[in-house]
Amino acid sequence: MADFITRFAPSPTGPLHLGHAFSAILAHDMARADGGKFLLRMEDTDLQRSKPEWDAQIIEDLSWLGLTWDGPILRQSQQLFSYDPYLEQLAKLDLLYPCSCSRADIRAALAAPQEGQEHEVYPGTCKHRPMTTREPGDALRLHLDRALGLLKNQLPRFQETGEKFFGHHQIDPNRIQAEIGDVVISRKGEDIVAYFLASAIDDAAQSITDVVRGEDLFDFTPIQVTLLTLLNLPIPNYHHHRLVRDESGKRLAKRDDARAIAKYRAEGATPADIRKMVGL
Ligand code: GLU
């Protein structure tokens, strides 16, 4: 059996808060308990919102928490070219189309979905457009019905090891079309591959055997598993963990500065206090 290899993959667009700390500690501890590996990957393909200061702060906070990672940190912004062959493969399969819908819409789709944020299913305005009509500034979207059509005889599956969704899951084409739809795969201009594809490709590139992350991303897993299947890349196991909530039971917002680890540190908290706060 392959060694357990997991990762923590923050987007350096804000401080590390309690929710991230929980995710990172859990993944780290699972890897260490198993004699496996824990990797750190900066998902910084959003070049405008990602900042070197946040990148540095995240590393400092993780080190302060006592976490160690194996090998160098992978920064997606430093290897944007590595996604090109996969984009080409999807284009060759005729699964991409250019989209000129609003930048705000596309920008929102570039980042990972955020806790508490509704995912908007793209209405398909540009779906009829062939790739030859691609203009500078157009995004590329996945033609999901065509993609699922190609896979109809081998619907992708994945294994979930988290408590809430434990078990085998088979992709339900109707459900992902209705709930997720034609996600943004890449944006021209900055030539940036979007979260869903970049993250899934790097899980394969880094030989991740087990993706440990918050349960807010569970509903999007079928899209990543679909992309991996189309690209003939290995499908990891997924472990979606509970989310850290505030006193009123609300999920922490992605950049909830009030819960920033840096703030707790400044107030004199210890790494053990943080573990306790997140229920570990
Ligand atoms: N970069 C994503 C985020 O910060 C996490 C992606 C993942 O763990 O798959 O929300």
mmCIF file of N, CA, C and O and ligand atoms in Angstrom, residues 7 9-11 20 41 43 112-113 195 199 203 211-214 217 224 254, ligand 1:
data_model
loop_
_atom_site.group_PDB
_atom_site.id
_atom_site.type_symbol
_atom_site.label_atom_id
_atom_site.label_comp_id
_atom_site.label_asym_id
_atom_site.label_seq_id
_atom_site.Cartn_x
_atom_site.Cartn_y
_atom_site.Cartn_z
ATOM 1 N N ARG A 7 -1.778 16.841 2.516
ATOM 2 C CA ARG A 7 -1.272 18.202 2.321
ATOM 3 C C ARG A 7 -2.182 19.198 3.010
ATOM 4 O O ARG A 7 -3.344 18.913 3.310
ATOM 5 N N ALA A 9 -3.340 23.055 1.944
ATOM 6 C CA ALA A 9 -3.241 23.853 0.708
ATOM 7 C C ALA A 9 -3.948 25.200 0.850
ATOM 8 O O ALA A 9 -4.965 25.446 0.223
ATOM 9 N N PRO A 10 -3.397 26.078 1.693
ATOM 10 C CA PRO A 10 -4.073 27.365 1.898
ATOM 11 C C PRO A 10 -3.898 28.298 0.699
ATOM 12 O O PRO A 10 -2.947 28.165 -0.067
ATOM 13 N N SER A 11 -4.833 29.218 0.564
ATOM 14 C CA SER A 11 -4.676 30.303 -0.399
ATOM 15 C C SER A 11 -4.178 31.505 0.410
ATOM 16 O O SER A 11 -4.867 31.928 1.342
ATOM 17 N N HIS A 20 -8.521 27.121 9.622
ATOM 18 C CA HIS A 20 -7.361 26.604 8.871
ATOM 19 C C HIS A 20 -6.426 25.831 9.789
ATOM 20 O O HIS A 20 -5.875 24.805 9.404
ATOM 21 N N ARG A 41 1.253 23.338 0.369
ATOM 22 C CA ARG A 41 1.089 23.883 -0.986
ATOM 23 C C ARG A 41 0.359 25.213 -0.912
ATOM 24 O O ARG A 41 -0.720 25.290 -0.320
ATOM 25 N N GLU A 43 -1.839 27.766 -2.631
ATOM 26 C CA GLU A 43 -2.718 27.877 -3.796
ATOM 27 C C GLU A 43 -2.879 29.363 -4.102
ATOM 28 O O GLU A 43 -3.854 30.004 -3.719
ATOM 29 N N ALA A 112 -11.095 29.203 -4.393
ATOM 30 C CA ALA A 112 -11.816 28.050 -3.864
ATOM 31 C C ALA A 112 -13.132 28.562 -3.278
ATOM 32 O O ALA A 112 -13.197 29.687 -2.793
ATOM 33 N N PRO A 113 -14.174 27.753 -3.345
ATOM 34 C CA PRO A 113 -15.436 28.186 -2.756
ATOM 35 C C PRO A 113 -15.224 28.468 -1.273
ATOM 36 O O PRO A 113 -14.442 27.802 -0.619
ATOM 37 N N TYR A 195 -9.020 27.322 -9.437
ATOM 38 C CA TYR A 195 -8.861 26.449 -8.285
ATOM 39 C C TYR A 195 -9.173 24.967 -8.549
ATOM 40 O O TYR A 195 -8.365 24.095 -8.241
ATOM 41 N N SER A 199 -5.872 22.615 -8.213
ATOM 42 C CA SER A 199 -5.762 21.878 -6.967
ATOM 43 C C SER A 199 -5.805 20.365 -7.218
ATOM 44 O O SER A 199 -5.015 19.606 -6.645
ATOM 45 N N ASP A 203 -2.797 17.672 -6.553
ATOM 46 C CA ASP A 203 -2.957 16.505 -5.682
ATOM 47 C C ASP A 203 -2.345 15.286 -6.371
ATOM 48 O O ASP A 203 -1.657 14.480 -5.745
ATOM 49 N N VAL A 211 -6.698 13.496 0.666
ATOM 50 C CA VAL A 211 -6.932 14.940 0.756
ATOM 51 C C VAL A 211 -7.723 15.197 2.042
ATOM 52 O O VAL A 211 -8.828 14.670 2.202
ATOM 53 N N VAL A 212 -7.124 15.955 2.946
ATOM 54 C CA VAL A 212 -7.798 16.285 4.211
ATOM 55 C C VAL A 212 -8.185 17.755 4.133
ATOM 56 O O VAL A 212 -7.318 18.621 3.948
ATOM 57 N N ARG A 213 -9.483 18.051 4.230
ATOM 58 C CA ARG A 213 -9.928 19.455 4.114
ATOM 59 C C ARG A 213 -11.326 19.586 4.688
ATOM 60 O O ARG A 213 -11.972 18.589 5.036
ATOM 61 N N GLY A 214 -11.816 20.807 4.759
ATOM 62 C CA GLY A 214 -13.096 21.083 5.401
ATOM 63 C C GLY A 214 -14.285 20.527 4.628
ATOM 64 O O GLY A 214 -14.239 20.392 3.405
ATOM 65 N N LEU A 217 -16.035 21.719 1.276
ATOM 66 C CA LEU A 217 -15.570 21.403 -0.076
ATOM 67 C C LEU A 217 -16.076 20.047 -0.572
ATOM 68 O O LEU A 217 -15.834 19.677 -1.713
ATOM 69 N N GLN A 224 -13.877 17.696 -9.081
ATOM 70 C CA GLN A 224 -12.437 17.426 -9.144
ATOM 71 C C GLN A 224 -12.170 15.975 -9.543
ATOM 72 O O GLN A 224 -11.265 15.697 -10.319
ATOM 73 N N LYS A 254 -14.044 32.804 5.802
ATOM 74 C CA LYS A 254 -12.724 32.471 5.286
ATOM 75 C C LYS A 254 -11.648 33.388 5.867
ATOM 76 O O LYS A 254 -10.584 32.948 6.247
HETATM 77 N N1 GLU B 1 -6.951 26.512 -1.315
HETATM 78 C C1 GLU B 1 -8.222 26.111 -0.801
HETATM 79 C C2 GLU B 1 -8.653 27.039 0.313
HETATM 80 O O1 GLU B 1 -7.836 27.732 0.873
HETATM 81 C C3 GLU B 1 -8.224 24.728 -0.222
HETATM 82 C C4 GLU B 1 -8.275 23.720 -1.256
HETATM 83 C C5 GLU B 1 -8.298 22.285 -0.800
HETATM 84 O O2 GLU B 1 -7.918 21.959 0.340
HETATM 85 O O3 GLU B 1 -8.631 21.466 -1.640
HETATM 86 O O4 GLU B 1 -9.814 27.068 0.610
#
